[in-house]
Coordinates of C-alpha atoms and ligand atoms in Angstrom, one line a residue:
X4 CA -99.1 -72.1 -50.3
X5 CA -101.4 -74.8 -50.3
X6 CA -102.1 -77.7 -47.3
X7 CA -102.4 -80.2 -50.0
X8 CA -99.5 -81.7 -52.1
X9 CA -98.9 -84.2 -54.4
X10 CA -95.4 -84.8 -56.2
X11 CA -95.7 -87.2 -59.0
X12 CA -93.8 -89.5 -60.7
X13 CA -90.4 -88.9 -59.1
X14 CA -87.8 -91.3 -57.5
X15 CA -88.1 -90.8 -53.7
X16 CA -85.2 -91.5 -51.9
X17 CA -84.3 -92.3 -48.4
X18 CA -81.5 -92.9 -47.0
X19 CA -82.6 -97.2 -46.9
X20 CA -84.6 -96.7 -50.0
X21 CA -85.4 -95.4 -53.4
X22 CA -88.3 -96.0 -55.2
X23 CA -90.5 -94.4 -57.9
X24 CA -93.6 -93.1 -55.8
X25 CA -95.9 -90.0 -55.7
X26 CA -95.9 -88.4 -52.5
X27 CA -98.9 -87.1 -51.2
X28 CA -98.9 -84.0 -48.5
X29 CA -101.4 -82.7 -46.5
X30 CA -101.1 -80.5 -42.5
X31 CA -97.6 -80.6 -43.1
X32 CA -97.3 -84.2 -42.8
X33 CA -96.6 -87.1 -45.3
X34 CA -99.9 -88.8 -45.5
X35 CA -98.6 -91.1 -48.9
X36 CA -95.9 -92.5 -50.3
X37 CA -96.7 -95.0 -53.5
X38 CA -97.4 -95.2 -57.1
X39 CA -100.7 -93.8 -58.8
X40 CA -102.3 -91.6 -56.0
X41 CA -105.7 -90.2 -57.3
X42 CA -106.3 -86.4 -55.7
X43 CA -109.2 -84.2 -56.1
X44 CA -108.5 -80.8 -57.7
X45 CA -108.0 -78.7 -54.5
X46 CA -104.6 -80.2 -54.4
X47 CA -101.4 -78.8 -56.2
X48 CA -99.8 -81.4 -58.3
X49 CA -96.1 -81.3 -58.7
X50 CA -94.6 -83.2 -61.7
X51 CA -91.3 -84.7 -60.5
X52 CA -90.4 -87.2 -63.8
X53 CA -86.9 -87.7 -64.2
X54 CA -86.2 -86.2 -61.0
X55 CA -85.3 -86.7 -57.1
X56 CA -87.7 -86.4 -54.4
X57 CA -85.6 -86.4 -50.6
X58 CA -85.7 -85.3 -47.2
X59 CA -84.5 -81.7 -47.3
X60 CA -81.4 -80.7 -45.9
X61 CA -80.8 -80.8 -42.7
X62 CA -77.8 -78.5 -41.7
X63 CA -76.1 -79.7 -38.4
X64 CA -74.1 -76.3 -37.7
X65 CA -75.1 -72.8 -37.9
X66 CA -74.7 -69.7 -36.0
X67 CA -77.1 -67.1 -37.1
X68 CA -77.5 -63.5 -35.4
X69 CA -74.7 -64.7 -33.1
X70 CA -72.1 -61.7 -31.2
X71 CA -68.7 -62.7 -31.8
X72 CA -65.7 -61.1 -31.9
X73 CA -67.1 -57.6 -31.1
X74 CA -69.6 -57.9 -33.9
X75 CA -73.1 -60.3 -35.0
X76 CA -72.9 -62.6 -37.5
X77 CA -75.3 -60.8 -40.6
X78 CA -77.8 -63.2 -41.2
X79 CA -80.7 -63.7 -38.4
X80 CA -83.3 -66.2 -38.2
X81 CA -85.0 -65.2 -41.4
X82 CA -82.3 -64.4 -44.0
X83 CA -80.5 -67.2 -43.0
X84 CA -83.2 -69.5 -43.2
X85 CA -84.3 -68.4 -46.3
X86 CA -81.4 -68.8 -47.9
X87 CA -81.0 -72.3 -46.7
X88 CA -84.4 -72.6 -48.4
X89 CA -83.5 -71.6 -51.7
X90 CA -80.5 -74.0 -51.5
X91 CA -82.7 -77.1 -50.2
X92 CA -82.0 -77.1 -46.4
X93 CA -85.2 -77.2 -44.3
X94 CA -84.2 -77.5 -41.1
X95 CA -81.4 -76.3 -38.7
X96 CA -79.6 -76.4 -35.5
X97 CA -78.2 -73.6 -34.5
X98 CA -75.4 -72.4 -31.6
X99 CA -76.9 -70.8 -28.6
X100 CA -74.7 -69.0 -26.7
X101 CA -74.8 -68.5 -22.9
X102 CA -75.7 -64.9 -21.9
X103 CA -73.2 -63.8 -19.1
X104 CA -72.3 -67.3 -18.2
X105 CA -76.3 -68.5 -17.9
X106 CA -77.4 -71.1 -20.2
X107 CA -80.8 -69.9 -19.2
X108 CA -80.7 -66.4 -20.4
X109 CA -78.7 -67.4 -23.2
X110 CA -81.9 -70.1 -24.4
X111 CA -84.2 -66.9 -23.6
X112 CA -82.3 -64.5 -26.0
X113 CA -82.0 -67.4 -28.7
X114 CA -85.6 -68.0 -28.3
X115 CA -86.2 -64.3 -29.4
X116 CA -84.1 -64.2 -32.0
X117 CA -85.4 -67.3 -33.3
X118 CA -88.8 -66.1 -33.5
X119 CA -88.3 -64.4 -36.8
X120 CA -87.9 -68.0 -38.5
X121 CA -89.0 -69.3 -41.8
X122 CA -88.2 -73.2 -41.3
X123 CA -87.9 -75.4 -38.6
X124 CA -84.8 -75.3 -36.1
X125 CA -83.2 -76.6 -32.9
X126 CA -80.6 -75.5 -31.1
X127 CA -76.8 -76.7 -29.4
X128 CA -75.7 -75.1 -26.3
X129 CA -72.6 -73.8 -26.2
X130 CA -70.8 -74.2 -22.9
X131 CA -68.2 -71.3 -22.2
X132 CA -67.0 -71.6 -18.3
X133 CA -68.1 -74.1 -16.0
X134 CA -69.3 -74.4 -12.2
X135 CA -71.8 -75.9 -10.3
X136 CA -74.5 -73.3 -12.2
X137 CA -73.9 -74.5 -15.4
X138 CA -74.1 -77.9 -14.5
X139 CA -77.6 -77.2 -13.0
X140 CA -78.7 -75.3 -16.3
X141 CA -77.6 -78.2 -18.2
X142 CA -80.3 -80.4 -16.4
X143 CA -82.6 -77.7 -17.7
X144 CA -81.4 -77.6 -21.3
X145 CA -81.7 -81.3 -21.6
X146 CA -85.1 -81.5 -19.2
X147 CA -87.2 -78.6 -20.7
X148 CA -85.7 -77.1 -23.0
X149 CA -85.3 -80.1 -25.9
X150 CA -81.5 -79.4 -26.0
X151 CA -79.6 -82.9 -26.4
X152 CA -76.1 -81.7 -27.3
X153 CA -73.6 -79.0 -26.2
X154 CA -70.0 -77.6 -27.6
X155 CA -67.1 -77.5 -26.1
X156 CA -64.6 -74.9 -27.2
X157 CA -61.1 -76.2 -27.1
X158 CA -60.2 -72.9 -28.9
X159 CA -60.7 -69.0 -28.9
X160 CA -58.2 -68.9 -25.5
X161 CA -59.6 -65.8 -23.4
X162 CA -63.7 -65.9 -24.9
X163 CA -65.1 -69.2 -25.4
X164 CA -62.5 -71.9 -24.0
X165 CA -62.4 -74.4 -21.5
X166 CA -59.7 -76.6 -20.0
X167 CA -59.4 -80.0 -19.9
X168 CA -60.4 -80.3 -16.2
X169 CA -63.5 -78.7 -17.1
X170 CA -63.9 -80.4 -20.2
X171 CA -63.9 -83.9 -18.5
X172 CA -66.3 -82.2 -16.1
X173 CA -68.6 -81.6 -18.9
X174 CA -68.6 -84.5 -20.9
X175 CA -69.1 -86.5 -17.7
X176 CA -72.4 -84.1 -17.4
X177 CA -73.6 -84.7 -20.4
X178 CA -72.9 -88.7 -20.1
X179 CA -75.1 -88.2 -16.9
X180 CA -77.9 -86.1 -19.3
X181 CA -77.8 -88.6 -22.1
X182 CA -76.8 -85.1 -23.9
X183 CA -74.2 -85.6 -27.0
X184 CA -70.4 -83.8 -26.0
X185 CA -69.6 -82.1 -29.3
X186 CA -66.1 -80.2 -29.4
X187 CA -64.2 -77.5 -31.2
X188 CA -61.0 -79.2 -31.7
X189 CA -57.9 -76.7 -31.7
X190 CA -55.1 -76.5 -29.1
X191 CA -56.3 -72.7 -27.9
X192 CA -53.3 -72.3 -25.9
X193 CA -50.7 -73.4 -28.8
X194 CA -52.8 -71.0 -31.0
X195 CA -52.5 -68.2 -29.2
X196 CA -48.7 -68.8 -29.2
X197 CA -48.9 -69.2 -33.1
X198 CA -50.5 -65.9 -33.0
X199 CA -48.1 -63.8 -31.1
X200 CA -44.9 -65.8 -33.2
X201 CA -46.7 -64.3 -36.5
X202 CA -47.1 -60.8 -34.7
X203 CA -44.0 -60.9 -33.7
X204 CA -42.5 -61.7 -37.2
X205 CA -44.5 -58.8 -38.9
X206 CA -47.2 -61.3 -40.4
X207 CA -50.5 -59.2 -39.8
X208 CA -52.5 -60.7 -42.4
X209 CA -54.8 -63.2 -43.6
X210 CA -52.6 -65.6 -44.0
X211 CA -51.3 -65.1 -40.6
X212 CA -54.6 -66.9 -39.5
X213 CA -53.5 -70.2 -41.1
X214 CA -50.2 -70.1 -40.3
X215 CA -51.4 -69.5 -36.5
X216 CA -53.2 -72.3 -35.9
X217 CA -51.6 -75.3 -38.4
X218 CA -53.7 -78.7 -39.1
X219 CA -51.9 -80.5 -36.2
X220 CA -53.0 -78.1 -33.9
X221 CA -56.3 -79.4 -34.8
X222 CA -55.6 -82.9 -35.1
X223 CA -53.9 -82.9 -30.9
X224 CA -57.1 -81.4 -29.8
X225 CA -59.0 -83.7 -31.8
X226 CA -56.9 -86.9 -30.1
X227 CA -57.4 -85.3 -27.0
X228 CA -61.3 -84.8 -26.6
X229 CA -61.5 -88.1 -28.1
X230 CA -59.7 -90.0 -25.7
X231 CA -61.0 -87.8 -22.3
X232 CA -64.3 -89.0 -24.5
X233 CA -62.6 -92.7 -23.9
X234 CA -62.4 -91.8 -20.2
X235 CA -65.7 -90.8 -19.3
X236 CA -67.3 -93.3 -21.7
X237 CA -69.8 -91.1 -23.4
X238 CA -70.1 -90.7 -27.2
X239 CA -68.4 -87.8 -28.9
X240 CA -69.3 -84.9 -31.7
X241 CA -66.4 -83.7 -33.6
X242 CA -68.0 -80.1 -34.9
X243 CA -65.9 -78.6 -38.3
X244 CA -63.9 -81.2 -39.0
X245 CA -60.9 -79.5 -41.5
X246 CA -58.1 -81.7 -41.7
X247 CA -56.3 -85.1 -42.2
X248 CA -54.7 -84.7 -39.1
X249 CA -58.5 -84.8 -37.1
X250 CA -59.7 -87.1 -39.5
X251 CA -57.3 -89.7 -38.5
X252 CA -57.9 -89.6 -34.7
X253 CA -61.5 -89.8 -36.0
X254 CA -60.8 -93.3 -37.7
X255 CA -58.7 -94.7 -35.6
X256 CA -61.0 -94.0 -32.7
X257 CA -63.8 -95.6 -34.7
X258 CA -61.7 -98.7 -35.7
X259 CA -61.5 -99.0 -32.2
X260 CA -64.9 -99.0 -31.5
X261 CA -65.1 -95.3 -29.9
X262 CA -68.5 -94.1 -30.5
X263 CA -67.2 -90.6 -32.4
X264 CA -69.1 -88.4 -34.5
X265 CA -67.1 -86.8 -37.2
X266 CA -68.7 -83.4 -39.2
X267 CA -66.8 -82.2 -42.1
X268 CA -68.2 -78.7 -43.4
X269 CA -69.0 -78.0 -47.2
X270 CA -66.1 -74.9 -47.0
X271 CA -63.5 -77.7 -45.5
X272 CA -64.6 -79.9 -48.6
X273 CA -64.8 -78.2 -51.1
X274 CA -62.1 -75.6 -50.9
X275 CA -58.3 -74.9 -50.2
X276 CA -56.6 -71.9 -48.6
X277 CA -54.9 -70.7 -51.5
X278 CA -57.4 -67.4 -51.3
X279 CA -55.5 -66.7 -47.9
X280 CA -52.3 -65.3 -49.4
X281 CA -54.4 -63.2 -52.2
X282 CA -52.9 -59.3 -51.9
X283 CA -56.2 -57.7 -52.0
X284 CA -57.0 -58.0 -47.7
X285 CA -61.0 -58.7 -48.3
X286 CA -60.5 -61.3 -50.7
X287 CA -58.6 -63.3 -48.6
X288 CA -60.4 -62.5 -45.3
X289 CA -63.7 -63.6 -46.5
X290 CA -61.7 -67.2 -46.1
X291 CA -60.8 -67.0 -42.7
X292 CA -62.6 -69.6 -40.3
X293 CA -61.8 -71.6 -37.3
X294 CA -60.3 -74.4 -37.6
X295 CA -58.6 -72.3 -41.1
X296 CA -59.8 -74.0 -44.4
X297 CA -56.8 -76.0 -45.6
X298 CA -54.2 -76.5 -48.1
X299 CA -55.4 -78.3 -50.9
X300 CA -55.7 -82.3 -50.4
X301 CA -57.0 -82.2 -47.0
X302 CA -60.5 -81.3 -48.8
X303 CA -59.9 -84.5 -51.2
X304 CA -59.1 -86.5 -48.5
X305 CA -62.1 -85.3 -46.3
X306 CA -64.4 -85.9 -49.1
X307 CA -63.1 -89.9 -49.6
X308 CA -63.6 -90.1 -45.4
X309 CA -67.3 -89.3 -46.0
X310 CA -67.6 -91.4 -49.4
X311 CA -66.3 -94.2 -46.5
X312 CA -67.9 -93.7 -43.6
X313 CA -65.1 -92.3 -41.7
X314 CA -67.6 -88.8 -41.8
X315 CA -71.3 -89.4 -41.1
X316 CA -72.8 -86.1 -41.6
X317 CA -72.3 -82.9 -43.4
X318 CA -72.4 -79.0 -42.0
X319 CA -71.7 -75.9 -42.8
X320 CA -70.6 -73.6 -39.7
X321 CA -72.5 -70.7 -42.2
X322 CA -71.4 -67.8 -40.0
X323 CA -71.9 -65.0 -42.4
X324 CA -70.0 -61.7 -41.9
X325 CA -70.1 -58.9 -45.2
X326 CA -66.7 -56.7 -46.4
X327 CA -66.9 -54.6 -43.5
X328 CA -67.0 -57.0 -40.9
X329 CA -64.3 -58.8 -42.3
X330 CA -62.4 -55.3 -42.4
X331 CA -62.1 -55.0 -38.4
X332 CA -58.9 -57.1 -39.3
X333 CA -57.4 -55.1 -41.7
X334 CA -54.5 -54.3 -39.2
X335 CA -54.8 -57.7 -37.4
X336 CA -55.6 -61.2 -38.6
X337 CA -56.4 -61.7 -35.1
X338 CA -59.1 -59.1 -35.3
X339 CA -61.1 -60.4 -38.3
X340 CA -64.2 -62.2 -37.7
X341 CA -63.8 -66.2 -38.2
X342 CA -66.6 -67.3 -40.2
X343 CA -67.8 -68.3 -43.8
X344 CA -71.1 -68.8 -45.2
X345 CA -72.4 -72.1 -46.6
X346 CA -76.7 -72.8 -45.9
X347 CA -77.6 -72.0 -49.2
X348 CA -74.7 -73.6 -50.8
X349 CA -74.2 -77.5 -49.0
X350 CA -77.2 -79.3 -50.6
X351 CA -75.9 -78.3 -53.9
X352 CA -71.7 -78.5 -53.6
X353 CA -72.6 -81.8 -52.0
X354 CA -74.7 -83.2 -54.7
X355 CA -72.0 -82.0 -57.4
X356 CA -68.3 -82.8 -55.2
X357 CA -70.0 -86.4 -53.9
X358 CA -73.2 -87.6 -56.1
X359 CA -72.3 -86.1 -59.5
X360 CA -68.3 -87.0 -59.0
X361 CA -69.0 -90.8 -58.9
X362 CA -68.0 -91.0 -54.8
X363 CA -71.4 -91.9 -53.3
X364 CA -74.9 -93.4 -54.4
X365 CA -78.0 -90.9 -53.8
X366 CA -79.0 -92.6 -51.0
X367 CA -75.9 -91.7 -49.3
X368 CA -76.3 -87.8 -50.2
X369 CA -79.4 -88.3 -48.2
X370 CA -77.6 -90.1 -45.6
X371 CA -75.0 -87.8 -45.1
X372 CA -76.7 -84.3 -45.5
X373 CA -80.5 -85.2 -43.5
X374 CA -81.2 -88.5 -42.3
X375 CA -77.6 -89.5 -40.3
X376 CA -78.2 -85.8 -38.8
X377 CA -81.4 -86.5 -37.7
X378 CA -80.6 -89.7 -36.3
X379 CA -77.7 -88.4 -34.4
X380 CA -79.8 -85.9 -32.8
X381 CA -82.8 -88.0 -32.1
X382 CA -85.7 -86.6 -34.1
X383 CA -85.7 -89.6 -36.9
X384 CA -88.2 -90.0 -38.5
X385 CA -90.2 -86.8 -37.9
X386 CA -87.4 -85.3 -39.4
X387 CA -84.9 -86.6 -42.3
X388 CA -87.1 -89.1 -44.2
X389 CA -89.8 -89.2 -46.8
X390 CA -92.5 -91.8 -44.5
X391 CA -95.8 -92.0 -44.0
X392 CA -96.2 -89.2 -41.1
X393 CA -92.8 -87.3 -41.1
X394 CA -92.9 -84.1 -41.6
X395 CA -93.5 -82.6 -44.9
X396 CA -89.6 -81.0 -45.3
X397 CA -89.1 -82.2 -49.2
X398 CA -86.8 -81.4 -52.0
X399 CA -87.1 -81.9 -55.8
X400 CA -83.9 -81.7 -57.3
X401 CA -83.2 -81.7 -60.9
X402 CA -80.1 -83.6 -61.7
X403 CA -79.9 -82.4 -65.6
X404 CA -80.2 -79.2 -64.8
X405 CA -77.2 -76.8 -62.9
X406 CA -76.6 -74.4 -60.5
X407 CA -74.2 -71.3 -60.4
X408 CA -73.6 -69.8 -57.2
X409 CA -72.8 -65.9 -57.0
X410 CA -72.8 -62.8 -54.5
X411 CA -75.4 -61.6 -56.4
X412 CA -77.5 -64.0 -56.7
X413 CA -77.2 -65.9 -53.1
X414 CA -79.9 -64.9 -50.6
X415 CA -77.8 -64.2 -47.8
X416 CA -77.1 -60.5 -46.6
X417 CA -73.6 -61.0 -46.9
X418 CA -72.1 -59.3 -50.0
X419 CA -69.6 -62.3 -50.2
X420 CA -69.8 -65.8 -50.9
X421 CA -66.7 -68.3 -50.6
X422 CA -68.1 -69.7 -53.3
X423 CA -68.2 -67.5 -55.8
X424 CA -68.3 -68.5 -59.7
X425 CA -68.8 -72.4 -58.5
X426 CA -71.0 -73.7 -60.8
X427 CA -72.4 -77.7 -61.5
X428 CA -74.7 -80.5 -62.3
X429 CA -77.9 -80.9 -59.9
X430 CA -80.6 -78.3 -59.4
X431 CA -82.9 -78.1 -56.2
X432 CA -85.8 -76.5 -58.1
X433 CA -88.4 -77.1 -55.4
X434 CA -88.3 -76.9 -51.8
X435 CA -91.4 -77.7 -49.6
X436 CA -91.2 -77.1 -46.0
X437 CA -93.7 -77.7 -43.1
X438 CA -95.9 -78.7 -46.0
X439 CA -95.6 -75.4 -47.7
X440 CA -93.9 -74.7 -51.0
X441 CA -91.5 -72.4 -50.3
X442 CA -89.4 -72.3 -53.1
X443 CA -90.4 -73.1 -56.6
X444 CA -89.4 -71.4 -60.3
X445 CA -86.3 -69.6 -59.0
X446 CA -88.4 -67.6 -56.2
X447 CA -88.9 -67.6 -52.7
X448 CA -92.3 -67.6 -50.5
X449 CA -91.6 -67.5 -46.7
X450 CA -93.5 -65.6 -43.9
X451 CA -91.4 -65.3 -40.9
X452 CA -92.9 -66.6 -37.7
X453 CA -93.7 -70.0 -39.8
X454 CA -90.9 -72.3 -39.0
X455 CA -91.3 -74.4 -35.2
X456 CA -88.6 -74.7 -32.7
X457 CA -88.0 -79.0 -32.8
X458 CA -87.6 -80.6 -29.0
X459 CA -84.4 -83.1 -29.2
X460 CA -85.0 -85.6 -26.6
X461 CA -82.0 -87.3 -24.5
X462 CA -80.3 -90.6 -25.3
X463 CA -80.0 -91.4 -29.2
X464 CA -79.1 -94.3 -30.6
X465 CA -75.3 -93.4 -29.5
X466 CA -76.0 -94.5 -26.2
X467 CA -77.6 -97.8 -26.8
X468 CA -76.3 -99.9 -24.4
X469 CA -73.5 -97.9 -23.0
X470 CA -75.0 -98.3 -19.3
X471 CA -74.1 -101.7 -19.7
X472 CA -71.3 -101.3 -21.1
X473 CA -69.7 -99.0 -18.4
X474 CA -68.0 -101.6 -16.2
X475 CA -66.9 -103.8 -18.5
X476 CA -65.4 -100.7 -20.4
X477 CA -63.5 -99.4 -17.5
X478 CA -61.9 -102.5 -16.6
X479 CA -61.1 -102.7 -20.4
X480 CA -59.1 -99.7 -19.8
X481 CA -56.4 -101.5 -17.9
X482 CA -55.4 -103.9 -20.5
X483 CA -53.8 -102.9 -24.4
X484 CA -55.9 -101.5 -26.9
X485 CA -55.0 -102.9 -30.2
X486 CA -55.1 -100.4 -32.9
X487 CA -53.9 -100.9 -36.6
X488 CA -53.3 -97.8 -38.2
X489 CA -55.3 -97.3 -41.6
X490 CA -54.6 -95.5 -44.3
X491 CA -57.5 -93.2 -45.7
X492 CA -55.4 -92.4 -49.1
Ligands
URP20 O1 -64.8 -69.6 -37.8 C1 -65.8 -70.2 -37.3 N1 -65.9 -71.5 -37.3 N2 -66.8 -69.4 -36.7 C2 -67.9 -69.9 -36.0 C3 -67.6 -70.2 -34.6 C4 -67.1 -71.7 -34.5 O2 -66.0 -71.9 -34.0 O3 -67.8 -72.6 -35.0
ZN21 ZN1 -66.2 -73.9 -33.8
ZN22 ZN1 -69.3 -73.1 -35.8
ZN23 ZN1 -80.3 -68.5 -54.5

């Protein structure tokens, strides 16, 4: 694609602002934002009357060409990405794993895979055991390696968890890092129980997985990390939030002035689990995630958190696995691969469920699916605004026209899609990333190898202050904690 760029005419929106501006591109950086720019003809001109010009996507939670549960998650660095292109998502921050317990080899092997990639990314690190090593890798994650946030499993008893003791360990480390403590919020050891009760009553499938590991499951763990969050003072990252029950501890936790992050994923809002009990075994295991996608009102309720503020920020968890993936738990819920796919699909489910539906104002869909996600991980404005000198990662979105999402259609290698035969109001019809158009009349133009690894730096605007704060907190600690409790209904 060209250097040069100019979108005319359209309604630019941030997420403080909207006005009716051209935009003018050039390097892969803004260089313009007002009415009537004059260009010479070496520059494409892009006509965006009567349509939205935003931040593209940015999508908080991924795990592409990750090994789990004895297999890899289908889409790498390039499918994946380019499907998130196609859908209006132009940035990324994916789940590193630790390789045999090092953080370092486990950057190393991400950096590899990630060399493949069509759009810009950065990357979590996921923290799996803990001893003084890890803690010493952490200073490196955070010091060289631009990581600013790591996960905590709470879940997965036996792989990926850790205990409280180590939990508190961990947060306290990444207090000391400036790093943000994100968590997976299940009770692993009350699942694994769940899961030997539905063994043990004959329940071997699919919808074994959501009777396993019920909503307050999730909503305990949730109410734990948050208040071991309390203890140690550091701000907290609630990864997949699913249910009422997590969502609660969220708000109340807020109300009370607890600096917690809450993420809702587009497969938790815009979905029930009513495909877990379908007879045919694929069907219904294509659903199955962790924490499990919910019965049906948790998803409306979930939506009204982010219309209020409850939620800041939306994911996806896409973790794509095909029919024969899925198939290593025919015998054994336990067995099939948690994960559903989602890149390509947020920008557009989100527009439709929150913009089209009445719920939020277009500024907020740019709030809650770019700019709140860059803020949180401290690369605002390079990232997740359209400003003089951000980066060039811009979407023009049709809202008269409509989408229609399919298996065969979708761009990721999986040959399912959760959200098959969802159609609505609110096209993304041009994606520019890095300053390149990518995606334009219905076809896709990457090159892999073009998309740039993005440095987070430490201390976001979540800490602001909390040094400060830290002995007045504690002492805080000893006196009653008033807390109304608020109904989200
Ligand atoms: O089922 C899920 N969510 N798979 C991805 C791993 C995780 O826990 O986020
Ligand atoms: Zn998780
Ligand atoms: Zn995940
Ligand atoms: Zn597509």
């Amino acid at each position: 694609g060209s250097s040069k760029i100019l979108i005319k005419g359209g309604t630019v929106v941030n997420a403080h602002l909207q006005e009716v501006a051209d935009v003018y591109v050039e390097d892969g950086k803004i260089v313009a934002v007002k009415p009537n720019i004059k260009v010479g003809d070496d520059v494409t001109v892009l006509d965006a009357t009567g349509k939205y010009v935003m931040p593209g996507g940015i999508d908080p939670h991924t795990h592409l060409a990750m090994d789990f549960m004895g297999t890899q998650t289908l889409d790498d660095f390039f499918s994946g990405q380019a499907a998130a292109l196609a859908g209006g998502t132009t940035m990324h921050i994916d789940f590193a794993l630790p390789v045999k317990g090092s953080l370092i080899a486990g950057i190393e092997a991400y950096e590899k895979k990630a060399s493949i990639s069509c759009m810009d990314y950065g990357f979590h690190m996921a923290i799996t055991k803990w001893d003084d090593d890890v803690s010493r890798e952490m200073e490196v994650m955070v010091n060289e390696k631009g990581i600013n946030s790591f996960k905590f499993f709470m879940a997965y008893k036996g792989a990926l968890m850790i205990n409280d003791e180590l939990l508190l360990q961990g947060f306290q480390k990444c207090k000391s890092l400036g790093a943000l403590a994100m968590v997976h919020a299940e009770n692993g050891d009350a699942v694994f129980e769940g899961q030997n009760r539905m063994i043990e009553l004959g329940i071997t499938g699919p919808e074994g997985h959501a009777l396993s590991r019920p909503a307050v499951l999730e909503g305990e763990a949730t109410a734990r990390a948050i208040r071991l969050a309390s203890f140690v003072n550091t701000p907290l990252y609630v990864v997949h939030v699913m249910s009422i029950d997590a969502m609660e501890e969220i708000a109340k936790a807020r109300q009370s002035g607890q600096r917690v992050i809450g993420e809702p994923v587009v497969s938790g809002l815009v979905l029930d689990d009513s495909k877990l009990w379908d007879p045919d075994f694929i069907t219904a295991a294509k659903y199955v995630m962790s924490p499990p996608i919910r019965a049906a009102g948790h998803d409306k309720a979930l939506q009204a958190a982010l219309s209020t503020g409850i939620l800041q920020l939306v994911g996806t968890d896409h973790c794509a696995f095909n029919s024969t993936q899925k198939a290593l738990g025919i015998d054994d819920f336990r067995k099939i691969p948690n994960g559903v796919n989602g890149i390509e699909e947020r920008m557009h489910l989100v527009w439709d469920t929150m913009v089209e539906s009445g719920k939020i104002s277009v500024s907020d869909y740019v709030r809650i699916t770019s700019t709140e996600c860059a803020r949180i991980f401290n690369i605002y404005p390079r990232k997740g605004a359209i400003l003089v000198g951000s980066d060039a990662d811009i979407i023009i979105l049709n809202p008269n026209s409509s989408f229609e999402i399919s298996a065969k259609s979708h761009h990721s290698r999986s040959d399912t899609n959760v959200f098959d035969g969802k159609r609505g109001k609110g096209k993304v019809e041009v994606t520019i990333a890095g300053g390149r158009i990518v995606w334009i009349n219905g076809e896709l133009k990457v090159a892999p190898g073009s998309g740039k690894y993005v440095k987070m730096p430490p201390f976001s605007y979540l800490f602001q202050g909390m040094d400060k704060a830290d002995a007045e907190y504690l002492r805080s600690l000893r006196a009653p904690v008033k807390r109304e409790i608020i109904s989200t209904v």
